[in-house]
Coordinates of N, CA, C and O in Angstrom, one line a residue:
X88 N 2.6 -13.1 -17.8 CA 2.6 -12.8 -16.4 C 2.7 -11.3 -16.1 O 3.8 -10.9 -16.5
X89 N 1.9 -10.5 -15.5 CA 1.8 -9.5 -14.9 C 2.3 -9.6 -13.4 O 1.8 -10.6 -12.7
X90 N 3.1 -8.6 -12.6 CA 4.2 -8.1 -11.5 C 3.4 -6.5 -11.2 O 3.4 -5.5 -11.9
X91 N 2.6 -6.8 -9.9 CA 2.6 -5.3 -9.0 C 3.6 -5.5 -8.3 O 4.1 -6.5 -8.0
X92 N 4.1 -4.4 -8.0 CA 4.7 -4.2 -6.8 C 4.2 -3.5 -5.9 O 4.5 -2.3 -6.1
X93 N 3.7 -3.6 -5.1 CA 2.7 -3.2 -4.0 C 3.4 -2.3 -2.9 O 3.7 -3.1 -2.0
X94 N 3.9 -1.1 -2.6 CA 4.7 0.1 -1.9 C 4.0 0.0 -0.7 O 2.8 -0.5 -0.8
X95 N 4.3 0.2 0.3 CA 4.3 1.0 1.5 C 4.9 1.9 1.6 O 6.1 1.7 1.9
X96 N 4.6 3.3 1.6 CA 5.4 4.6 1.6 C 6.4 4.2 3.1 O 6.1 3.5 4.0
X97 N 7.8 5.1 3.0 CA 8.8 5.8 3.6 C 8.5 6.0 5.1 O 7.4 5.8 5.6
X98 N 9.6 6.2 5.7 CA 8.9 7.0 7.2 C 8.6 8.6 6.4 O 9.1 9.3 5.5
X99 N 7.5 8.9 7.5 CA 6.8 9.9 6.8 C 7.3 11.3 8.6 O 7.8 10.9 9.6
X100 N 7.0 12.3 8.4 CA 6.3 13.1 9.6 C 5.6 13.1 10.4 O 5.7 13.5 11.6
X101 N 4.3 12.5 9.9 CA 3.1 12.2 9.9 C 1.8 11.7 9.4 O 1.9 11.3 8.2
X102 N 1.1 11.7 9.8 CA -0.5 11.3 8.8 C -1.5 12.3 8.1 O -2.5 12.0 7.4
X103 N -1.0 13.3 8.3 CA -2.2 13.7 7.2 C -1.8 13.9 5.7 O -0.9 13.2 5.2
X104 N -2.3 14.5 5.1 CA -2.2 14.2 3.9 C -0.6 15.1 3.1 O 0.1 14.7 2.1
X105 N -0.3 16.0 3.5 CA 1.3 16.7 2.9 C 1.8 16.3 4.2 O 1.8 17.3 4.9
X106 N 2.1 15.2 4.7 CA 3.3 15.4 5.8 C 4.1 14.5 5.0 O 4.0 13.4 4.6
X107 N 5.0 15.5 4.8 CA 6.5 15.0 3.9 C 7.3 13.9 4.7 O 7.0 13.4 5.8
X108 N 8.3 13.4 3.9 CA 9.2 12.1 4.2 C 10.0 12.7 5.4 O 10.6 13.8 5.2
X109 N 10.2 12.1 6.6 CA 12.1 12.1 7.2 C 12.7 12.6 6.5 O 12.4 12.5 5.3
X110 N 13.8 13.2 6.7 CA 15.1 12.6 6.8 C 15.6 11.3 6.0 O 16.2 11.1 5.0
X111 N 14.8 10.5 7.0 CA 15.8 8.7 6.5 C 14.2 8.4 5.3 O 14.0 7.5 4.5
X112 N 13.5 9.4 5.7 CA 12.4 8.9 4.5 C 12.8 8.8 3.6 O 12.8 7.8 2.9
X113 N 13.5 10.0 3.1 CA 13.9 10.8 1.8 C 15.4 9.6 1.9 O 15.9 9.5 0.8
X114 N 16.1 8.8 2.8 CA 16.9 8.2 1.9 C 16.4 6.8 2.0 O 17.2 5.9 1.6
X115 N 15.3 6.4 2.4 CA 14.4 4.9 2.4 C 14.2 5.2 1.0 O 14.6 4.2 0.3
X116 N 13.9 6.1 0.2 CA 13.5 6.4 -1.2 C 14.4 6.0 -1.7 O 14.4 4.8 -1.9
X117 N 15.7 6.9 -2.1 CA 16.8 6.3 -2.8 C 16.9 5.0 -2.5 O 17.1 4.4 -3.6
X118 N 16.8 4.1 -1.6 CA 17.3 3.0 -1.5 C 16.0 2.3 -2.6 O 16.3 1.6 -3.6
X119 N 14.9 2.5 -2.1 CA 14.1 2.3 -3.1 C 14.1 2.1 -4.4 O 13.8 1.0 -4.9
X120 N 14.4 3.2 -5.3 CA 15.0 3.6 -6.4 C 16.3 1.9 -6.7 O 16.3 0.9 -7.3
X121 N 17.2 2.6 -5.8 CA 17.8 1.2 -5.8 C 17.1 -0.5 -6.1 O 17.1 -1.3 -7.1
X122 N 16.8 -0.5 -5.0 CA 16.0 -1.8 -4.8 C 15.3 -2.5 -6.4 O 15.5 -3.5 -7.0
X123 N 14.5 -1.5 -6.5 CA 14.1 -1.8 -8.4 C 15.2 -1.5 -9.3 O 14.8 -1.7 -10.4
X124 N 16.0 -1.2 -9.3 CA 16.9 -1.3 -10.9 C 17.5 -2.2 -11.4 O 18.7 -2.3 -11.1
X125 N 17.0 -2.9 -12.1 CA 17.0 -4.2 -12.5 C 16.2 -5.0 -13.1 O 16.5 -5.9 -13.9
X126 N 14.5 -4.5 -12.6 CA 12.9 -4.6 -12.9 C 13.2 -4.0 -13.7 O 14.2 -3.3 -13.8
X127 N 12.1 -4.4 -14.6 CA 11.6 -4.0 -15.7 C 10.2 -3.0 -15.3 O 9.1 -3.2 -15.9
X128 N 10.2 -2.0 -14.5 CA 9.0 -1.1 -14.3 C 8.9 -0.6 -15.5 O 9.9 -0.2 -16.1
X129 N 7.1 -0.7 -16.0 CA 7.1 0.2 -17.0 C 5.4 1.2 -16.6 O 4.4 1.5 -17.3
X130 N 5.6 1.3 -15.4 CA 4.5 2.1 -14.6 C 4.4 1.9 -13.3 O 4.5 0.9 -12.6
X131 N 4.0 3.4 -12.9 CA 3.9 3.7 -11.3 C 2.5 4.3 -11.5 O 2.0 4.9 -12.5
X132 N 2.2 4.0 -10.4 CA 0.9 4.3 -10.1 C 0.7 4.6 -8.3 O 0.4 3.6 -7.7
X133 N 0.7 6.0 -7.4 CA 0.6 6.1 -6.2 C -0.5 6.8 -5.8 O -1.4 7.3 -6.5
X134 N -0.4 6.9 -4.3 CA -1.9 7.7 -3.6 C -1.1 9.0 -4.0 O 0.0 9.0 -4.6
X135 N -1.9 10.3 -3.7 CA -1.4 11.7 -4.0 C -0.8 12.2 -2.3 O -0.3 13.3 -2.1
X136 N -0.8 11.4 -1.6 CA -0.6 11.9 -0.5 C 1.0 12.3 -0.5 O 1.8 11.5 -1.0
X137 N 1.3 13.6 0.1 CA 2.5 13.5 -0.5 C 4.0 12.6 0.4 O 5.1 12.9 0.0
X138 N 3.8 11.8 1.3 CA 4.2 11.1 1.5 C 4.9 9.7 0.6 O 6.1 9.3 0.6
X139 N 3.8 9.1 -0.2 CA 3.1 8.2 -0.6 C 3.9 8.3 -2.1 O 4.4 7.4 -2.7
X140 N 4.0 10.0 -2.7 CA 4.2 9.7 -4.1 C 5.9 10.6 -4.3 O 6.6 10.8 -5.3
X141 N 6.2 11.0 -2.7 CA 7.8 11.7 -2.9 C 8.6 9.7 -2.5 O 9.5 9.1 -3.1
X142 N 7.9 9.1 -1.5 CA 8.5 7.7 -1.9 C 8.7 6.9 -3.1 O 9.4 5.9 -3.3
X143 N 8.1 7.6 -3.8 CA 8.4 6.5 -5.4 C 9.4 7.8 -6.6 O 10.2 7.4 -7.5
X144 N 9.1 9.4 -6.4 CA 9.2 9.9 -6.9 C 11.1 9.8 -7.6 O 11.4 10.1 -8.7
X145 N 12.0 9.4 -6.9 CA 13.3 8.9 -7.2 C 13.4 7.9 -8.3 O 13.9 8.3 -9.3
X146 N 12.9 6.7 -8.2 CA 12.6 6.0 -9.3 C 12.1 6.4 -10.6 O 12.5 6.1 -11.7
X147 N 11.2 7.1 -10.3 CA 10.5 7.6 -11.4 C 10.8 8.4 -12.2 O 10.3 8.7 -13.3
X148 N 12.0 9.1 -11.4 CA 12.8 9.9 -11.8 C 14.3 9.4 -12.8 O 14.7 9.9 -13.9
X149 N 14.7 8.3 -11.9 CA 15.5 7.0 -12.5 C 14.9 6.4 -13.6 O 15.7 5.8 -14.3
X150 N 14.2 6.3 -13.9 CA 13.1 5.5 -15.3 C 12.8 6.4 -16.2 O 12.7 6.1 -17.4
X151 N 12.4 8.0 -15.8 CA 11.9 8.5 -16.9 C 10.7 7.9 -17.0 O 10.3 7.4 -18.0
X152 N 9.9 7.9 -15.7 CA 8.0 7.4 -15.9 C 7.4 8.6 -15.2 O 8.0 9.4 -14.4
X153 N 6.4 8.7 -15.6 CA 5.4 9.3 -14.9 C 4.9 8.5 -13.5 O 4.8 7.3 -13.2
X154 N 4.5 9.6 -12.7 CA 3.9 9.1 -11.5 C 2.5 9.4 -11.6 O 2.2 10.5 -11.2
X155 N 1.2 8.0 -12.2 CA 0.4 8.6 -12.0 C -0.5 8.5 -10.7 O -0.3 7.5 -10.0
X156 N -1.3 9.5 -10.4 CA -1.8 9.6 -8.6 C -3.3 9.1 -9.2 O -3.8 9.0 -10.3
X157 N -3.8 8.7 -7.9 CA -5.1 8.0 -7.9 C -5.7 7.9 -6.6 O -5.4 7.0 -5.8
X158 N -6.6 8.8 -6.3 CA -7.2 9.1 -5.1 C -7.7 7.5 -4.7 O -7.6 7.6 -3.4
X159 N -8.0 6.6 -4.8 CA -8.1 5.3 -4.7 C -7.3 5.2 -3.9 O -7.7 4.9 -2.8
X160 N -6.2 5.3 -4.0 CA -4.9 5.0 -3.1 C -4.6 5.5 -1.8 O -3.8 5.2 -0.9
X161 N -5.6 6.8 -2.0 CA -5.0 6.8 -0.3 C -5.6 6.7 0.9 O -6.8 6.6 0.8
X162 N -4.9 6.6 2.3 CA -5.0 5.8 3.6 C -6.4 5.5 3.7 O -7.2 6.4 3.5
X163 N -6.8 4.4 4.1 CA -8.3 4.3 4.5 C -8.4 4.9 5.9 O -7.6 4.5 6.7
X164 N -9.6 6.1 6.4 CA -10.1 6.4 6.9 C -10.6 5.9 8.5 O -11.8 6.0 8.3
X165 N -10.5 5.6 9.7 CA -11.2 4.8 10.5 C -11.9 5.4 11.2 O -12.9 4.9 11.6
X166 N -11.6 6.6 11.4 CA -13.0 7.6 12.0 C -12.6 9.1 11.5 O -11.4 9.4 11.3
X167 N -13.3 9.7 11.3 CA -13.3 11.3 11.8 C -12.5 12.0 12.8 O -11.6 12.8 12.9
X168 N -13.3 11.1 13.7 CA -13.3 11.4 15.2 C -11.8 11.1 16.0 O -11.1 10.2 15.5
X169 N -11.3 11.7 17.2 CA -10.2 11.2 17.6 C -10.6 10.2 18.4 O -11.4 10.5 19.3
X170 N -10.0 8.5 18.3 CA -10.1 7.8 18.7 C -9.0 7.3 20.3 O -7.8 6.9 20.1
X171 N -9.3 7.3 21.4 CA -7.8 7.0 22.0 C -7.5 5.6 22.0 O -6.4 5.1 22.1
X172 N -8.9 4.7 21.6 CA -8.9 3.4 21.5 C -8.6 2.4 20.2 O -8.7 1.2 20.3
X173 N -8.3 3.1 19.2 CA -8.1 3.3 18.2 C -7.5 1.9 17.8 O -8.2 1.1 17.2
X174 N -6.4 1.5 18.1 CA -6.1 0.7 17.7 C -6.7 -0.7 18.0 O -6.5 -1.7 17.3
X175 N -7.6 -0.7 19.2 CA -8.3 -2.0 19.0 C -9.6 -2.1 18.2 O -10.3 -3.1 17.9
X176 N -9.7 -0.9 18.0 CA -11.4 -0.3 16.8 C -10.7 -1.3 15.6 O -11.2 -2.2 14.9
X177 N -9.2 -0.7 15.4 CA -9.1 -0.8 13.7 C -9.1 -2.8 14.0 O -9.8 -3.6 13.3
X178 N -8.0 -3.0 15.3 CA -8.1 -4.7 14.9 C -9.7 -5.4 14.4 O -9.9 -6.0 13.3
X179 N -10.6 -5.2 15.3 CA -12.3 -5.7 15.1 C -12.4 -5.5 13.3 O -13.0 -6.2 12.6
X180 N -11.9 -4.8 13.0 CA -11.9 -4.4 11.5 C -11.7 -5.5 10.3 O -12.1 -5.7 9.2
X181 N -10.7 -6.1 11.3 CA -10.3 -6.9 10.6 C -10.9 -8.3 10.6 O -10.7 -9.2 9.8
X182 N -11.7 -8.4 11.6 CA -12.7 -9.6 12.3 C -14.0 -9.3 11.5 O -14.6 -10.1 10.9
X183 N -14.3 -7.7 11.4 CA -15.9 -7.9 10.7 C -15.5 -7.2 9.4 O -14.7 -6.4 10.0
X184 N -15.5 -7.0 8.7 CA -15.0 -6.5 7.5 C -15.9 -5.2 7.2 O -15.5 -4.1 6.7
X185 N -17.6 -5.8 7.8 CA -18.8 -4.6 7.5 C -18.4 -3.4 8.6 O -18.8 -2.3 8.3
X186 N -17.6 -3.5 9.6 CA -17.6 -2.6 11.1 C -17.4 -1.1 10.3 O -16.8 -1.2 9.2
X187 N -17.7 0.1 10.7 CA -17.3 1.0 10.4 C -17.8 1.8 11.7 O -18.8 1.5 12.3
X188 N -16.9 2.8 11.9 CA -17.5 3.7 13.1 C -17.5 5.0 11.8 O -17.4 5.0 10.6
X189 N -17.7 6.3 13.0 CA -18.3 7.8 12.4 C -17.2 8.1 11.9 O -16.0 8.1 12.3
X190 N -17.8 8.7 10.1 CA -17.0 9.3 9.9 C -15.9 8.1 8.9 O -15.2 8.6 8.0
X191 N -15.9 6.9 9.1 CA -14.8 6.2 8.5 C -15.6 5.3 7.6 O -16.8 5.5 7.3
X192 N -14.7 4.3 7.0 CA -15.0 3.5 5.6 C -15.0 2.1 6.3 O -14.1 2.0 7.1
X193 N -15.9 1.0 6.1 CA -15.1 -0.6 6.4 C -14.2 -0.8 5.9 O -13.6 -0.1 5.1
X194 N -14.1 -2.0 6.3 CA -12.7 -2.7 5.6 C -13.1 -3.2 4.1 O -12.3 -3.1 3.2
X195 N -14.6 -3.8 4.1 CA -15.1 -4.2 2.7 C -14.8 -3.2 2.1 O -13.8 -3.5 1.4
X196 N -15.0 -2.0 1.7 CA -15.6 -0.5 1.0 C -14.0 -0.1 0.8 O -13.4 0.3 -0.3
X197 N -13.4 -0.3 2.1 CA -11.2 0.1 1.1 C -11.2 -1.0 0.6 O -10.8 -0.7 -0.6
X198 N -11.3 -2.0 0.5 CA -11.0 -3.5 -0.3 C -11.3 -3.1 -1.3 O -10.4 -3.0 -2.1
X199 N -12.6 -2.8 -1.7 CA -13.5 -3.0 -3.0 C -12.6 -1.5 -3.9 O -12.3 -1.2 -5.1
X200 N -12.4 -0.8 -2.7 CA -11.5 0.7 -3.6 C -10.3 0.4 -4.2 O -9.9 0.6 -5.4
X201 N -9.5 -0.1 -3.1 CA -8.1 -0.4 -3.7 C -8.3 -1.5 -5.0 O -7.6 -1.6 -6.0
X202 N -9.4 -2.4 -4.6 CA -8.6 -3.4 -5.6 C -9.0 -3.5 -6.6 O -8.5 -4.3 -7.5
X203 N -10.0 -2.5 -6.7 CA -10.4 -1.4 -8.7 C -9.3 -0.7 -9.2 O -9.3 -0.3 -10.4
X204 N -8.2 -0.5 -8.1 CA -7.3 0.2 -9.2 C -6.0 -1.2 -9.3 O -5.3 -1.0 -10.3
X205 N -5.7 -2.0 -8.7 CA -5.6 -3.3 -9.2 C -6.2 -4.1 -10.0 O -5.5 -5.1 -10.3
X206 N -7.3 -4.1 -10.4 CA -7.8 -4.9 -11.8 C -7.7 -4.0 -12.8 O -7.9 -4.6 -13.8
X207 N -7.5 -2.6 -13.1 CA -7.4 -1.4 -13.6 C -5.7 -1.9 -14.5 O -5.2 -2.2 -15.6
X208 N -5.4 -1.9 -13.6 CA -3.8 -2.7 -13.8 C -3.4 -3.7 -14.2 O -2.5 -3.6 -15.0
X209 N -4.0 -4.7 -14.0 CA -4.3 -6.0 -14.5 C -4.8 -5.5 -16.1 O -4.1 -5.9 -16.9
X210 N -5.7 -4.9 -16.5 CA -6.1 -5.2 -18.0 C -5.7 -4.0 -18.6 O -6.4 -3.6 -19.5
X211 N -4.5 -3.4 -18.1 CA -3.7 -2.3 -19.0 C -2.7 -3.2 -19.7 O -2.8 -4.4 -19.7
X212 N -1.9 -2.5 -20.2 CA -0.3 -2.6 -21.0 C 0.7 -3.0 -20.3 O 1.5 -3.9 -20.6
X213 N 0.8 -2.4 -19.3 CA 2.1 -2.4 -18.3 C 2.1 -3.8 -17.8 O 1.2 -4.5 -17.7
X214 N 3.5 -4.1 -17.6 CA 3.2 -5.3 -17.5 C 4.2 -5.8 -15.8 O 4.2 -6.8 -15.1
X215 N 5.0 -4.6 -15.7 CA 5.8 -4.5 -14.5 C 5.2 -3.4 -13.3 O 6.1 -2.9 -12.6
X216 N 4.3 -3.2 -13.1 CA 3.8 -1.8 -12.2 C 4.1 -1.6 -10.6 O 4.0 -2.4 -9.8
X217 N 4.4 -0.3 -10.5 CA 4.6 0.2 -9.2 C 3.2 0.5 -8.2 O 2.5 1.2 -8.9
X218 N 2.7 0.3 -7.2 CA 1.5 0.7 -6.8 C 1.9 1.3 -5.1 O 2.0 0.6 -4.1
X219 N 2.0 2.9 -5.1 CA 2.3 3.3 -3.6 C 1.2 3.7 -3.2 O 0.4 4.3 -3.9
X220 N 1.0 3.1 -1.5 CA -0.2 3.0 -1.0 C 0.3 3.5 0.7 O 1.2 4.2 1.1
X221 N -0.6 2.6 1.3 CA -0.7 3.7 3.0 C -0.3 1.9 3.5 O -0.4 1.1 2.6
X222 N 0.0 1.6 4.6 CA 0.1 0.5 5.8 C -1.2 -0.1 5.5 O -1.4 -1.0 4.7
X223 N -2.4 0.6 6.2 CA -3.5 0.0 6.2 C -4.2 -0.4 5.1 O -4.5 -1.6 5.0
X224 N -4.3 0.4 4.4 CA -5.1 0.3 3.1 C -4.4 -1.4 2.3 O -5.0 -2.4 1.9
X225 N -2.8 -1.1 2.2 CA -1.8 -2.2 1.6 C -2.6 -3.6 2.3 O -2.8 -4.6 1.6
X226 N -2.9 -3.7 3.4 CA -3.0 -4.8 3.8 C -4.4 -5.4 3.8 O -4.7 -6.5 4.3
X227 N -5.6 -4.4 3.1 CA -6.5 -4.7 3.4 C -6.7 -5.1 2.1 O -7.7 -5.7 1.9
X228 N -5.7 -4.9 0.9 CA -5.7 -5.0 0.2 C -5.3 -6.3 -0.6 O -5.7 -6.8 -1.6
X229 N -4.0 -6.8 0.5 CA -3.5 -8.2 0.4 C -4.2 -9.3 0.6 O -4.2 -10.3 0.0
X230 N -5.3 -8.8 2.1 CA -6.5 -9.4 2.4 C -7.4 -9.9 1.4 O -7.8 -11.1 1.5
X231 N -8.0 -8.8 0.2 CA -8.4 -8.8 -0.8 C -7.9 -10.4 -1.3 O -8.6 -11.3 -1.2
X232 N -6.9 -10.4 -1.7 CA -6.7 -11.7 -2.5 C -6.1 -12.8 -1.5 O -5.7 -13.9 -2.0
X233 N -6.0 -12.6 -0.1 CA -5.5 -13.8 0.8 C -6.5 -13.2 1.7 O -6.6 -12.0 1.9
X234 N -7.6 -14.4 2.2 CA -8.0 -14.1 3.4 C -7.3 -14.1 5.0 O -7.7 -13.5 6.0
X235 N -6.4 -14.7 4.9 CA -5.6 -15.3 5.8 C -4.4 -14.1 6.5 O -3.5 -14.2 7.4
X236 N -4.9 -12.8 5.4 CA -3.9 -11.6 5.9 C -4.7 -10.9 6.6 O -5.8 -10.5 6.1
X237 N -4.3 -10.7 7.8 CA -5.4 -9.9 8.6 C -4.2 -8.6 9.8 O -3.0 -8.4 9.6
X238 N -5.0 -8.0 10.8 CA -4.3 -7.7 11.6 C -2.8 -7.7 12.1 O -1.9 -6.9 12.1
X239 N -2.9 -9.1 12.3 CA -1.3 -9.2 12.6 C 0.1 -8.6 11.4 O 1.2 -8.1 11.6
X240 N -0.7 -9.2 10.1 CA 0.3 -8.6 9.2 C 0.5 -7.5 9.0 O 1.7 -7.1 8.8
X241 N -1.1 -6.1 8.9 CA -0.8 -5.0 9.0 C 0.2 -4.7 10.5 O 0.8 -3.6 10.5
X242 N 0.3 -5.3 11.3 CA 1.3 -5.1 12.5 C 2.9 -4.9 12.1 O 3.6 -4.0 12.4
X243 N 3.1 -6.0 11.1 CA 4.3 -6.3 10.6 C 5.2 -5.7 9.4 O 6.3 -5.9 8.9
X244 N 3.9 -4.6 9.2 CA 4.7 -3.9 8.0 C 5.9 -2.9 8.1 O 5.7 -1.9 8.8
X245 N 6.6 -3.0 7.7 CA 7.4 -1.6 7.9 C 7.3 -0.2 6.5 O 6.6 -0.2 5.5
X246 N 8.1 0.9 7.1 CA 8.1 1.8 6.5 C 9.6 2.0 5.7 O 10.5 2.6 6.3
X247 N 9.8 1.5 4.3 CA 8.8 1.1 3.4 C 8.8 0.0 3.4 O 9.8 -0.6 4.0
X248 N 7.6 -0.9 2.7 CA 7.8 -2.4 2.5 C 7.5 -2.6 1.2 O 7.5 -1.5 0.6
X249 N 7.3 -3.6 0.6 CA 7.2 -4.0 -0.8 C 6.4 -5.6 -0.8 O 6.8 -6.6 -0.2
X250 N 5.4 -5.6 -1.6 CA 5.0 -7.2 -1.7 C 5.1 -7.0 -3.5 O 4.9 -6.0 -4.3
X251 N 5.4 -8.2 -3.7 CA 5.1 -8.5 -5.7 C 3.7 -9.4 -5.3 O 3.2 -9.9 -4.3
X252 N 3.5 -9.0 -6.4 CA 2.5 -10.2 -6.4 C 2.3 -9.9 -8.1 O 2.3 -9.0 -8.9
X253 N 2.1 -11.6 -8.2 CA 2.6 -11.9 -9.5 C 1.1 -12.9 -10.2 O 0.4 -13.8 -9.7
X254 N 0.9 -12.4 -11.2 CA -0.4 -12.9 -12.0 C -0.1 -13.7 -13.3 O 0.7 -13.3 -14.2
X255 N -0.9 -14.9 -13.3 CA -0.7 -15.6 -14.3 C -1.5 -16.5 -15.0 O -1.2 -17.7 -14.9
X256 N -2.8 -16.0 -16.0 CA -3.7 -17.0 -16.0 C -4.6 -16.2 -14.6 O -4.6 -15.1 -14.2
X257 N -5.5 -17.8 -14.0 CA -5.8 -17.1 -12.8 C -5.1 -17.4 -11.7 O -5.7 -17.5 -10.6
X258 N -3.8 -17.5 -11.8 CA -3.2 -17.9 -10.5 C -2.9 -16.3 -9.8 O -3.2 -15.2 -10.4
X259 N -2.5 -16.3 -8.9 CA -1.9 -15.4 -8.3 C -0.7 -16.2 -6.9 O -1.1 -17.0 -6.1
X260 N 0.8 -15.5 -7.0 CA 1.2 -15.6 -5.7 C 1.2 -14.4 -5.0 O 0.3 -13.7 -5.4
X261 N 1.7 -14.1 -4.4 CA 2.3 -13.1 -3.2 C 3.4 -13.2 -1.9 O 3.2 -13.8 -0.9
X262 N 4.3 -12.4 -2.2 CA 5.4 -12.3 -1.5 C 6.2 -11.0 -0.9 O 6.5 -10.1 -1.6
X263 N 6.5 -11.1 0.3 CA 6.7 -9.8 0.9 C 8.7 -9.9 0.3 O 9.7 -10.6 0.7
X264 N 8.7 -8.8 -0.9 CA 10.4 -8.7 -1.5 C 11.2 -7.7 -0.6 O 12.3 -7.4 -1.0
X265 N 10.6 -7.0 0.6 CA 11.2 -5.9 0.8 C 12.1 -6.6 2.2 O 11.4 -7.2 3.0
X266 N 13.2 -6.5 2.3 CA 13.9 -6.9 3.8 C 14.8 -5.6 4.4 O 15.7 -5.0 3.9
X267 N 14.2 -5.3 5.6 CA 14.1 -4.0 6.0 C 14.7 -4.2 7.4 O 14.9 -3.3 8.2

């Protein structure tokens, strides 16, 4: 049986790509760090955003692993452009999977991204892995293997969250472990 652990980065500053952790970001980490000691992690794997990889960087620190980065992993995209309607663009997203406005990615095209570096995972060595990712991306990603995750759940995520999801044969579960 193979264990992702599927991250949702920290409270962050902001969205672009170096907007560093909080404050409480930087101690949502430690707690983090926490939260896994016990696991058997024997690999991390995050987006490079530096948000995304100072959230896991404690642990990894705690383990004595490497943090490796993988442009795969970070935030999917929804326009270029500044959107003020934005949030009901991204929900339809989740209704047509093909939708893409200017400048951005569908939801099929982050699915198909994220979940190459999840089968990537799946037929390595490691057998406990860390995987830090963005809100949106995470959930389009869960979608990936549950159709039944859509919208509302990326609604529900917090900063940080945690799902396992556990492989076995071809089964798969998934379970949200983080209580926030």
């Amino acid at each position: 049986m193979k264990h992702i652990y599927l991250v949702r980065h920290c409270k962050a500053t902001g969205q672009e790509p170096d907007a560093p952790l909080t404050e409480l970001g930087v101690k949502q980490a430690e707690q983090l760090a926490e939260f896994f000691s016990g696991k058997e992690i024997d690999s991390i794997v995050s987006s490079p955003f530096e948000r995304a990889h100072r959230t896991i960087k404690p642990l990894a620190d705690k383990l004595g692993l490497d943090i490796s980065l993988d442009e795969r992993l970070t935030e999917r995209v929804l326009s270029d452009q500044d959107l003020p309607d934005w949030y009901e663009m991204l929900r339809k997203t989740y209704d047509d999977l093909d939708l893409f406005y200017a400048g951005g990615e569908s939801s099929r095209t982050a699915m198909s991204r994220v979940s190459s570096v999840i089968h990537e995972v799946l037929n390595g060595a490691s057998q406990h892995t860390v995987v830090v990712s963005h809100g949106n991306l995470m959930s389009l990603l869960l979608k990936h293997f549950d159709d039944q995750i859509g919208f509302k759940e990326w609604e529900t995520l917090s900063n940080p969250d945690v799902y396992q999801l556990s492989f076995e044969n071809d089964s798969l579960s998934i379970r949200r472990v983080w209580i926030d």
